[in-house]
Amino acid sequence: MDEFVGLNPREVVQRVSSSLGCSPTSAQVAAYFDKHDKLRHLRDQFLVPKIADLPPSDVSLVDGTKECIYLVGNSLGLQPKMAQKYLEEELEKWAKMGVHGHTLGSRPWAWAEDNIEGLMANVVGAKSEEVALMNGLTVNLHLLMLAFYKPTAARHKILLENKAFPSDHYAVESQIRLRGFDPQQSMLLLSPRPGEETLRTEDILEVIEKEGDSIAVVMFSGVQYYTGQLFNMTAITEAGQRKGCYVGFDCAHAAGNVELKLHDWGVDFACWCSYKYINSGAGGLAGAFIHKKHKHTIKPALTGWWGHDLKTRFQMSNELELQPGVKGFRLSNQPILLVCPLQASLEVFNMTSMQALRRKSLLLTGYLEYLIQHYYSEDPTRPQKPHVHIMTPSDPQQRGCQLSLSFSIPIRRVFQELERRGVACDMREPSVLRIAPVPLYNSFSDVHRFIETLGAALAAGSQ
Ligand SMILES: *Cc1c(COP(=O)(O)O)cnc(C)c1O
């Protein structure tokens, strides 16, 4: 589909439908896109649940033997097929050789995570030495903040979004208290303008410019979990650093979703989880990034034996040979049972590139947007007809794959009707659905089936 690069999705849909001689809303368009999708084979690397196996499904309404319409990879990614095999290998190794598994086999437990950090670094645009795989996301956020947030009387604030993910909000709040400051004074929360739903880059940069001298750390998300807004990380990083702030990003909704260049952008630090777009399974091993420019200057506040140089780690000298950079932040030996599914997923990512995934994603999400606008734009002549407003920015450069839809009617019934028909997506009361067509395994037909099912669900839900 390279001939479409640079065209907007609306134009692409119209061109394809006129060459096929069908309506732009026809399922033939989706089938055409799927047929020409060079990444289509990657879906085969994942286990897509069948409709009948999803608990809310009603197989009297839809064919239960079909694959479900899985649009919730922003919450929990699908299971890579190799995950089970890798887990079984390690369980068998444990059963057969016990403690010897630490140093033997293709995945020696004592340094198993070292083998996949390079794969993860490719996904987030980092050098291998800048990435550590450890702990959970919130734990890593705390460990990084302990090293980067050193408030003084003059510079004590942390800048973040007003509606940041709760865990990030609590983490920042508690870090401020831990240093003896008051969140009321030190937490600088940025809200959209009145009547708007997403933040304007110019407003973010203006606050940094105005308040920067009192800001110790700018701590934004890469992609906002609720609105789906992709922030301009380059501009935010530059602006913050020009004012002498450290700039960190929570990339939970950005990693594996959009192209990141954490190294090239000069981001100071970042963290992310691996169970959303990176498909490592609930509670999977999380990531942490510290730019290599800080390799010898930023030190971990808390240390453990896994931060000790591997060559001498097991000599037990009690004289810490701290690994430089983020590797020195590791505390405990890593759980091999979490390394296995993460490896399985990262290998799939490394069969392609984030650049290629993003190219598909722009069309996939653009196609979803096109169909929603076609069917559910507000129609002044039919005020009773439910309509859908897309909260996520319409500029593709300001979003990832997710669209956050807000409905003119309460959404609970409609959501239930979607679930009964085999759609897995996310609802936030009273009226928002978050829909994430993931380029790694979702198809254009998934998007088309979703739109058809939404029509049926709205009809059933408003009876
Ligand atoms: C998913 C998510 C979390 C979850 O934190 P865990 O420590 O993995 O439980 C935190 N912050 C953001 C921004 C998220 O999207």
PDB file of N, CA and C in Angstrom, residues 1 16 20 22 26-37 40 367 443-446 448:
ATOM      1  N   MET A   1       0.820  -1.201   0.000  1.00  0.00           N
ATOM      2  CA  MET A   1       0.000   0.000   0.000  1.00  0.00           C
ATOM      3  C   MET A   1       0.855   1.252   0.000  1.00  0.00           C
ATOM      4  N   VAL A  16      -9.723   3.786  -3.178  1.00  0.00           N
ATOM      5  CA  VAL A  16      -9.857   2.323  -3.221  1.00  0.00           C
ATOM      6  C   VAL A  16     -11.285   1.937  -3.565  1.00  0.00           C
ATOM      7  N   LEU A  20     -12.548  -0.149  -6.795  1.00  0.00           N
ATOM      8  CA  LEU A  20     -13.250  -1.430  -6.633  1.00  0.00           C
ATOM      9  C   LEU A  20     -14.693  -1.336  -7.113  1.00  0.00           C
ATOM     10  N   CYS A  22     -17.144   0.057  -5.380  1.00  0.00           N
ATOM     11  CA  CYS A  22     -18.071  -0.198  -4.266  1.00  0.00           C
ATOM     12  C   CYS A  22     -18.184   1.058  -3.415  1.00  0.00           C
ATOM     13  N   SER A  26     -18.129  -0.081   2.275  1.00  0.00           N
ATOM     14  CA  SER A  26     -18.267  -1.515   2.033  1.00  0.00           C
ATOM     15  C   SER A  26     -17.143  -2.316   2.713  1.00  0.00           C
ATOM     16  N   ALA A  27     -17.484  -3.541   3.114  1.00  0.00           N
ATOM     17  CA  ALA A  27     -16.480  -4.434   3.701  1.00  0.00           C
ATOM     18  C   ALA A  27     -15.393  -4.786   2.687  1.00  0.00           C
ATOM     19  N   GLN A  28     -15.685  -4.591   1.402  1.00  0.00           N
ATOM     20  CA  GLN A  28     -14.679  -4.862   0.358  1.00  0.00           C
ATOM     21  C   GLN A  28     -13.450  -3.974   0.513  1.00  0.00           C
ATOM     22  N   VAL A  29     -13.669  -2.754   0.990  1.00  0.00           N
ATOM     23  CA  VAL A  29     -12.544  -1.839   1.183  1.00  0.00           C
ATOM     24  C   VAL A  29     -11.611  -2.395   2.265  1.00  0.00           C
ATOM     25  N   ALA A  30     -12.210  -2.850   3.363  1.00  0.00           N
ATOM     26  CA  ALA A  30     -11.403  -3.434   4.450  1.00  0.00           C
ATOM     27  C   ALA A  30     -10.653  -4.666   3.947  1.00  0.00           C
ATOM     28  N   ALA A  31     -11.359  -5.485   3.167  1.00  0.00           N
ATOM     29  CA  ALA A  31     -10.724  -6.705   2.645  1.00  0.00           C
ATOM     30  C   ALA A  31      -9.548  -6.345   1.731  1.00  0.00           C
ATOM     31  N   TYR A  32      -9.712  -5.288   0.952  1.00  0.00           N
ATOM     32  CA  TYR A  32      -8.626  -4.838   0.076  1.00  0.00           C
ATOM     33  C   TYR A  32      -7.411  -4.398   0.907  1.00  0.00           C
ATOM     34  N   PHE A  33      -7.678  -3.588   1.914  1.00  0.00           N
ATOM     35  CA  PHE A  33      -6.575  -3.131   2.784  1.00  0.00           C
ATOM     36  C   PHE A  33      -5.858  -4.325   3.424  1.00  0.00           C
ATOM     37  N   ASP A  34      -6.631  -5.279   3.901  1.00  0.00           N
ATOM     38  CA  ASP A  34      -6.011  -6.438   4.556  1.00  0.00           C
ATOM     39  C   ASP A  34      -5.152  -7.234   3.577  1.00  0.00           C
ATOM     40  N   LYS A  35      -5.686  -7.388   2.378  1.00  0.00           N
ATOM     41  CA  LYS A  35      -4.962  -8.174   1.378  1.00  0.00           C
ATOM     42  C   LYS A  35      -3.614  -7.525   1.053  1.00  0.00           C
ATOM     43  N   HIS A  36      -3.572  -6.200   1.063  1.00  0.00           N
ATOM     44  CA  HIS A  36      -2.343  -5.502   0.695  1.00  0.00           C
ATOM     45  C   HIS A  36      -1.512  -5.073   1.905  1.00  0.00           C
ATOM     46  N   ASP A  37      -1.896  -5.519   3.079  1.00  0.00           N
ATOM     47  CA  ASP A  37      -1.187  -5.153   4.305  1.00  0.00           C
ATOM     48  C   ASP A  37       0.048  -6.048   4.452  1.00  0.00           C
ATOM     49  N   ARG A  40       0.308  -8.118   7.680  1.00  0.00           N
ATOM     50  CA  ARG A  40      -0.852  -8.949   8.011  1.00  0.00           C
ATOM     51  C   ARG A  40      -0.461 -10.253   8.704  1.00  0.00           C
ATOM     52  N   TYR A 367      -8.871   4.982   9.119  1.00  0.00           N
ATOM     53  CA  TYR A 367     -10.030   4.269   8.567  1.00  0.00           C
ATOM     54  C   TYR A 367     -11.160   4.214   9.605  1.00  0.00           C
ATOM     55  N   SER A 443      -6.778  -6.055  12.210  1.00  0.00           N
ATOM     56  CA  SER A 443      -6.937  -5.948  10.759  1.00  0.00           C
ATOM     57  C   SER A 443      -7.925  -4.833  10.439  1.00  0.00           C
ATOM     58  N   PHE A 444      -7.935  -4.452   9.172  1.00  0.00           N
ATOM     59  CA  PHE A 444      -8.914  -3.469   8.711  1.00  0.00           C
ATOM     60  C   PHE A 444     -10.319  -4.061   8.811  1.00  0.00           C
ATOM     61  N   SER A 445     -10.416  -5.376   8.637  1.00  0.00           N
ATOM     62  CA  SER A 445     -11.719  -6.017   8.795  1.00  0.00           C
ATOM     63  C   SER A 445     -12.201  -5.952  10.240  1.00  0.00           C
ATOM     64  N   ASP A 446     -11.275  -5.999  11.201  1.00  0.00           N
ATOM     65  CA  ASP A 446     -11.678  -5.816  12.607  1.00  0.00           C
ATOM     66  C   ASP A 446     -12.383  -4.468  12.768  1.00  0.00           C
ATOM     67  N   HIS A 448     -13.844  -2.680  10.441  1.00  0.00           N
ATOM     68  CA  HIS A 448     -15.128  -2.682   9.746  1.00  0.00           C
ATOM     69  C   HIS A 448     -16.186  -3.453  10.530  1.00  0.00           C
TER      70      HIS A 448
END
